[in-house]
Structures are given as structure tokens and as C-alpha cells.
Short mmCIF file of C-alpha atoms in Angstrom, two decimals:
data_model
loop_
_atom_site.label_atom_id
_atom_site.label_comp_id
_atom_site.label_asym_id
_atom_site.label_seq_id
_atom_site.Cartn_x
_atom_site.Cartn_y
_atom_site.Cartn_z
CA UNK A 11 -19.20 -8.95 -3.66
CA UNK A 12 -20.11 -8.77 -7.28
CA UNK A 13 -17.91 -6.84 -9.33
CA UNK A 14 -18.58 -5.67 -12.67
CA UNK A 15 -16.28 -3.82 -14.86
CA UNK A 16 -17.74 -2.04 -17.76
CA UNK A 17 -15.15 -0.52 -20.87
CA UNK A 18 -12.82 0.37 -18.10
CA UNK A 19 -9.97 2.68 -19.85
CA UNK A 20 -6.78 3.85 -18.38
CA UNK A 21 -3.62 6.12 -19.94
CA UNK A 22 -0.32 7.28 -18.92
CA UNK A 23 -0.01 10.16 -21.06
CA UNK A 24 -0.60 8.93 -24.84
CA UNK A 25 0.02 5.16 -23.84
CA UNK A 26 -3.29 3.23 -23.11
CA UNK A 27 -2.70 0.37 -20.70
CA UNK A 28 -6.24 -0.58 -20.17
CA UNK A 29 -8.50 -0.52 -23.38
CA UNK A 30 -12.27 -0.96 -22.92
CA UNK A 31 -11.68 -3.83 -20.43
CA UNK A 32 -15.13 -5.24 -19.47
CA UNK A 33 -15.63 -8.37 -16.83
CA UNK A 34 -17.81 -9.82 -13.83
CA UNK A 35 -16.92 -11.46 -10.97
CA UNK A 36 -19.20 -13.19 -8.60
CA UNK A 37 -18.97 -14.35 -4.92
CA UNK A 38 -18.22 -17.88 -4.43
CA UNK A 39 -15.75 -18.14 -7.46
CA UNK A 40 -12.08 -17.58 -8.43
CA UNK A 41 -11.84 -15.61 -11.66
CA UNK A 42 -7.98 -15.92 -13.40
CA UNK A 43 -6.06 -13.31 -14.86
CA UNK A 44 -3.73 -14.22 -17.36
CA UNK A 45 -1.21 -12.55 -19.84
CA UNK A 46 2.48 -11.65 -20.52
CA UNK A 47 4.53 -9.35 -18.30
CA UNK A 48 3.00 -5.70 -19.33
CA UNK A 49 -0.18 -6.90 -20.61
CA UNK A 50 -1.98 -4.56 -17.83
CA UNK A 51 -2.81 -7.22 -15.31
CA UNK A 52 -1.31 -5.50 -12.59
CA UNK A 53 -2.59 -1.76 -13.63
CA UNK A 54 -6.21 -3.41 -13.62
CA UNK A 55 -6.09 -4.86 -10.28
CA UNK A 56 -4.64 -1.30 -9.03
CA UNK A 57 -7.90 0.20 -10.81
CA UNK A 58 -10.22 -2.02 -9.46
CA UNK A 59 -8.87 -1.16 -6.03
CA UNK A 60 -8.91 2.55 -6.55
CA UNK A 61 -5.24 2.51 -6.39
CA UNK A 62 -4.73 4.00 -9.75
CA UNK A 63 -7.70 6.17 -11.30
CA UNK A 64 -9.82 5.26 -14.17
CA UNK A 65 -10.06 7.75 -17.15
CA UNK A 66 -13.48 6.26 -18.30
CA UNK A 67 -15.59 3.29 -18.00
CA UNK A 68 -17.71 2.20 -14.81
CA UNK A 69 -17.45 -0.19 -11.88
CA UNK A 70 -20.23 -1.46 -10.10
CA UNK A 71 -20.49 -2.93 -6.73
CA UNK A 72 -23.48 -5.21 -6.41
CA UNK A 73 -24.97 -3.77 -9.20
CA UNK A 74 -24.45 -0.15 -8.09
CA UNK A 75 -22.27 2.13 -9.37
CA UNK A 76 -19.38 3.11 -6.54
CA UNK A 77 -16.22 4.92 -6.85
CA UNK A 78 -13.45 2.25 -7.05
CA UNK A 79 -11.63 3.50 -3.93
CA UNK A 80 -14.57 2.15 -2.07
CA UNK A 81 -13.87 -1.02 -2.93
CA UNK A 82 -10.65 -1.41 -1.11
CA UNK A 83 -12.27 -0.68 2.54
CA UNK A 84 -13.65 -4.66 1.99
CA UNK A 85 -10.73 -6.07 -0.42
CA UNK A 86 -7.82 -7.99 0.79
CA UNK A 87 -5.04 -7.40 -1.49
CA UNK A 88 -1.56 -8.45 -2.98
CA UNK A 89 -0.02 -6.18 -5.65
CA UNK A 90 3.49 -5.97 -6.07
CA UNK A 91 5.60 -6.19 -3.23
CA UNK A 92 3.98 -5.35 0.31
CA UNK A 93 5.17 -3.30 2.77
CA UNK A 94 6.57 -4.75 6.09
CA UNK A 95 7.85 -3.18 9.64
CA UNK A 96 11.26 -4.98 8.87
CA UNK A 97 12.40 -4.74 11.91
CA UNK A 98 9.42 -6.28 13.46
CA UNK A 99 7.96 -9.80 13.84
CA UNK A 100 5.24 -11.28 11.83
CA UNK A 101 2.39 -10.92 14.47
CA UNK A 102 3.62 -7.45 15.07
CA UNK A 103 3.18 -6.32 11.42
CA UNK A 104 -0.22 -7.81 11.84
CA UNK A 105 -1.14 -6.33 14.90
CA UNK A 106 -0.09 -2.83 14.03
CA UNK A 107 -2.25 -3.18 10.95
CA UNK A 108 -5.26 -4.43 12.51
CA UNK A 109 -4.86 -1.54 15.40
CA UNK A 110 -5.30 0.93 12.93
CA UNK A 111 -8.90 0.14 12.52
CA UNK A 112 -9.08 0.22 16.10
CA UNK A 113 -9.08 -3.47 16.54
CA UNK A 114 -7.09 -5.77 18.53
CA UNK A 115 -7.27 -9.62 18.98
CA UNK A 116 -3.67 -11.35 19.08
CA UNK A 117 -5.70 -14.75 19.42
CA UNK A 118 -7.28 -14.21 16.10
CA UNK A 119 -4.10 -13.07 14.43
CA UNK A 120 -2.17 -15.93 15.75
CA UNK A 121 -4.71 -18.39 13.80
CA UNK A 122 -4.23 -16.11 10.79
CA UNK A 123 -0.76 -16.63 10.67
CA UNK A 124 -1.10 -20.70 11.29
CA UNK A 125 -3.71 -20.50 8.29
CA UNK A 126 -0.74 -19.62 6.01
CA UNK A 127 1.73 -21.32 7.76
CA UNK A 128 3.44 -19.25 9.83
CA UNK A 129 4.49 -19.65 13.53
CA UNK A 130 3.06 -16.76 15.66
CA UNK A 131 5.51 -17.30 18.19
CA UNK A 132 8.61 -16.67 15.98
CA UNK A 133 10.23 -13.56 16.80
CA UNK A 134 12.65 -12.91 14.16
CA UNK A 135 12.18 -9.51 12.43
CA UNK A 136 10.51 -9.94 8.84
CA UNK A 137 13.90 -8.74 7.52
CA UNK A 138 15.36 -12.38 8.31
CA UNK A 139 12.28 -13.99 6.86
CA UNK A 140 12.67 -15.90 3.68
CA UNK A 141 10.87 -14.96 0.40
CA UNK A 142 8.31 -17.74 0.76
CA UNK A 143 7.68 -16.46 4.50
CA UNK A 144 7.22 -12.83 3.35
CA UNK A 145 4.94 -13.86 0.79
CA UNK A 146 2.74 -16.08 3.48
CA UNK A 147 2.68 -12.96 5.38
CA UNK A 148 1.49 -10.76 2.69
CA UNK A 149 -1.46 -13.51 2.36
CA UNK A 150 -2.10 -13.41 6.06
CA UNK A 151 -2.16 -9.36 5.69
CA UNK A 152 -4.66 -9.96 2.98
CA UNK A 153 -7.10 -12.19 4.68
CA UNK A 154 -6.85 -10.72 8.21
CA UNK A 155 -9.60 -8.36 8.29
CA UNK A 156 -11.99 -11.14 6.68
CA UNK A 157 -12.66 -9.28 3.49
CA UNK A 158 -15.75 -9.72 0.98
CA UNK A 159 -12.95 -9.85 -1.92
CA UNK A 160 -9.27 -10.87 -2.57
CA UNK A 161 -7.52 -9.18 -5.33
CA UNK A 162 -3.91 -11.54 -5.30
CA UNK A 163 -1.57 -10.63 -8.05
CA UNK A 164 0.84 -13.39 -8.47
CA UNK A 165 0.33 -14.65 -4.84
CA UNK A 166 2.50 -17.82 -5.28
CA UNK A 167 5.70 -16.12 -5.81
CA UNK A 168 8.78 -17.22 -3.77
CA UNK A 169 6.65 -20.25 -2.17
CA UNK A 170 7.69 -23.98 -2.37
CA UNK A 171 5.82 -26.72 -3.63
CA UNK A 172 4.48 -27.13 -0.21
CA UNK A 173 3.55 -23.52 0.34
CA UNK A 174 1.89 -23.31 -3.03
CA UNK A 175 -0.27 -26.53 -2.16
CA UNK A 176 -1.35 -25.11 1.19
CA UNK A 177 -2.11 -21.41 -0.49
CA UNK A 178 -4.26 -22.86 -3.03
CA UNK A 179 -6.10 -25.00 -0.54
CA UNK A 180 -6.88 -21.63 1.46
CA UNK A 181 -7.98 -20.09 -1.48
CA UNK A 182 -10.58 -22.92 -2.27
CA UNK A 183 -11.74 -22.87 1.36
CA UNK A 184 -12.15 -19.08 0.86
CA UNK A 185 -14.01 -19.62 -1.93
CA UNK A 186 -16.46 -22.08 -0.58
CA UNK A 187 -17.05 -19.18 2.16
CA UNK A 188 -18.64 -17.06 -0.33
CA UNK A 189 -15.28 -14.83 -1.31
CA UNK A 190 -14.84 -12.90 -4.40
CA UNK A 191 -11.35 -13.63 -5.73
CA UNK A 192 -9.34 -12.58 -8.78
CA UNK A 193 -5.97 -14.10 -9.36
CA UNK A 194 -3.27 -13.31 -11.72
CA UNK A 195 -0.40 -16.06 -12.22
CA UNK A 196 2.14 -17.41 -14.42
CA UNK A 197 1.48 -20.47 -13.42
CA UNK A 198 -1.15 -22.65 -15.62
CA UNK A 199 -1.16 -25.34 -12.67
CA UNK A 200 -2.69 -22.50 -10.35
CA UNK A 201 -5.21 -21.42 -12.91
CA UNK A 202 -6.37 -24.85 -13.64
CA UNK A 203 -6.81 -26.02 -10.02
CA UNK A 204 -8.14 -22.97 -8.83
CA UNK A 205 -10.36 -20.63 -11.50
CA UNK A 206 -13.91 -21.10 -12.50
CA UNK A 207 -13.26 -18.44 -15.19
CA UNK A 208 -10.30 -17.32 -16.98
CA UNK A 209 -9.35 -14.05 -18.88
CA UNK A 210 -6.42 -13.14 -20.96
CA UNK A 211 -5.22 -9.87 -21.23
CA UNK A 212 -2.74 -8.52 -24.30
CA UNK A 213 -1.53 -5.17 -24.31
CA UNK A 214 -4.15 -3.77 -22.36
CA UNK A 215 -7.03 -5.68 -24.02
CA UNK A 216 -9.10 -8.40 -22.87
CA UNK A 217 -8.59 -10.96 -25.66
CA UNK A 218 -9.85 -13.98 -24.48
CA UNK A 219 -12.64 -15.70 -21.91
CA UNK A 220 -13.08 -19.23 -20.84
CA UNK A 221 -15.90 -20.01 -18.95
CA UNK A 222 -14.81 -23.45 -18.75
CA UNK A 223 -11.30 -24.50 -16.69
CA UNK A 224 -11.12 -27.29 -19.45
CA UNK A 225 -10.30 -24.07 -21.81
CA UNK A 226 -7.23 -22.71 -19.73
CA UNK A 227 -4.50 -24.61 -21.92
CA UNK A 228 -5.70 -23.01 -25.10
CA UNK A 229 -5.03 -19.79 -22.94
CA UNK A 230 -2.10 -20.29 -20.92
CA UNK A 231 0.08 -22.51 -22.78
CA UNK A 232 1.43 -19.90 -25.31
CA UNK A 233 2.72 -18.01 -22.49
CA UNK A 234 4.64 -20.74 -20.54
CA UNK A 235 8.30 -19.85 -21.28
CA UNK A 236 9.79 -22.76 -23.43
CA UNK A 237 12.58 -24.96 -21.97
#
């Protein structure tokens, strides 16, 4: 899936949160979006998915103008905190969502859980999961429908070093399979390892674009907190 955003604008009242945003994402690539908190990254991701409407601009999918909500049907998403059935196990959460589209393949979902480092036989409810386990389950939800596109806002939140390495490897494998992937992360190492292209946002504006990952330090280092 090729995604082409052309002069996207969004305002809440008089406050413009997206200002003439343009970018293009290609199949088999990972595009990184970086910027400080409040820069507009999350709103941009919601706009791409159709979770918020845009005021002006165009969204093209594979060269054709489409409503953004049509993208969601073939996209796996992590934006803000995912909703879980807190009293159900991880596998039951996935099974519930999977059956919404009249699908049921428990063995397949068990394999999805293993891919993200979770034990599908674990019976404890999600309410007892650690933050890292919940994040792994959110990633499982995002990939379980084998979407053409993944839009992931801070997908490594709550993961320990082992978890970060495992999910990075998973995303690189998904990239090799031809997925179109957008990632927002505050961690320069995530961007360096994963991304083919990097955009920086500041106050709703796309301020920088780097076609070479070697330029990531120029974009990210000012964003890293001082120690």
C-alpha cells in the first residue's frame, strides 16, 4: 500500500494542529515520524487512519484519492492506549476481535501471540499483565489481520530491552514482507535501526525530511532529553 498525503490540514477551533502536511510512504519501507510532545504526530496518525477528519488536503492510496477511513480496513494501528477486555486472557482478547470479522482460527492467533513474545496458554486476565505484556498484546492486535499497513505511535513503550529487540526484529521482518510501516518514537536508536526515511514535526509542520538514515542524528539529537 502506497500512502500519499498532500497538504493535509487539521484545526481544533482556531488552533491548527496540522499545517500543510505532505509525505509519501511506500510498501516495504519503514517511515519514522519524530518530534517533541505536542508536535502533532498522534493527530497526524489519527488523520491517516480516519479516526479524525481532515479539514483540507488529499489522501491517496496507491495513487487514487480515497476517504481516510477506508485505510483503516487494511491497517494495523497502535495509537494511544489500546482497549482490552480486562477480565479476559490475552488469547481471548484476540479471539473476540478476530470474530468481529467472522473469522476464527485459534491456532493462528496463538502463533501471532508467540511472534510478539507472549504465551498463548497464559490464563491470567489482561488486568494482571505488566505494561510490557500489554504493549506486546497491542502489537499482536495490530498485526493479527495481516494488514497491508501498520501505523504505530510509540510501539516500544513499556518494553524491556529484550522486548524492544524482539519487536524491532518483528517490524523488520514485516517490512521485508512488503508492509508499509509508519513509526513514531522518541528513541533515536529505534529510528536508526528501523527507518528508511525520517520526517520531523514541530508545531504541526513537517520541518525536516531525511532520505538517509545516517542523517537521523541531525533530526533526533535535539529532541533527546539532557542527562
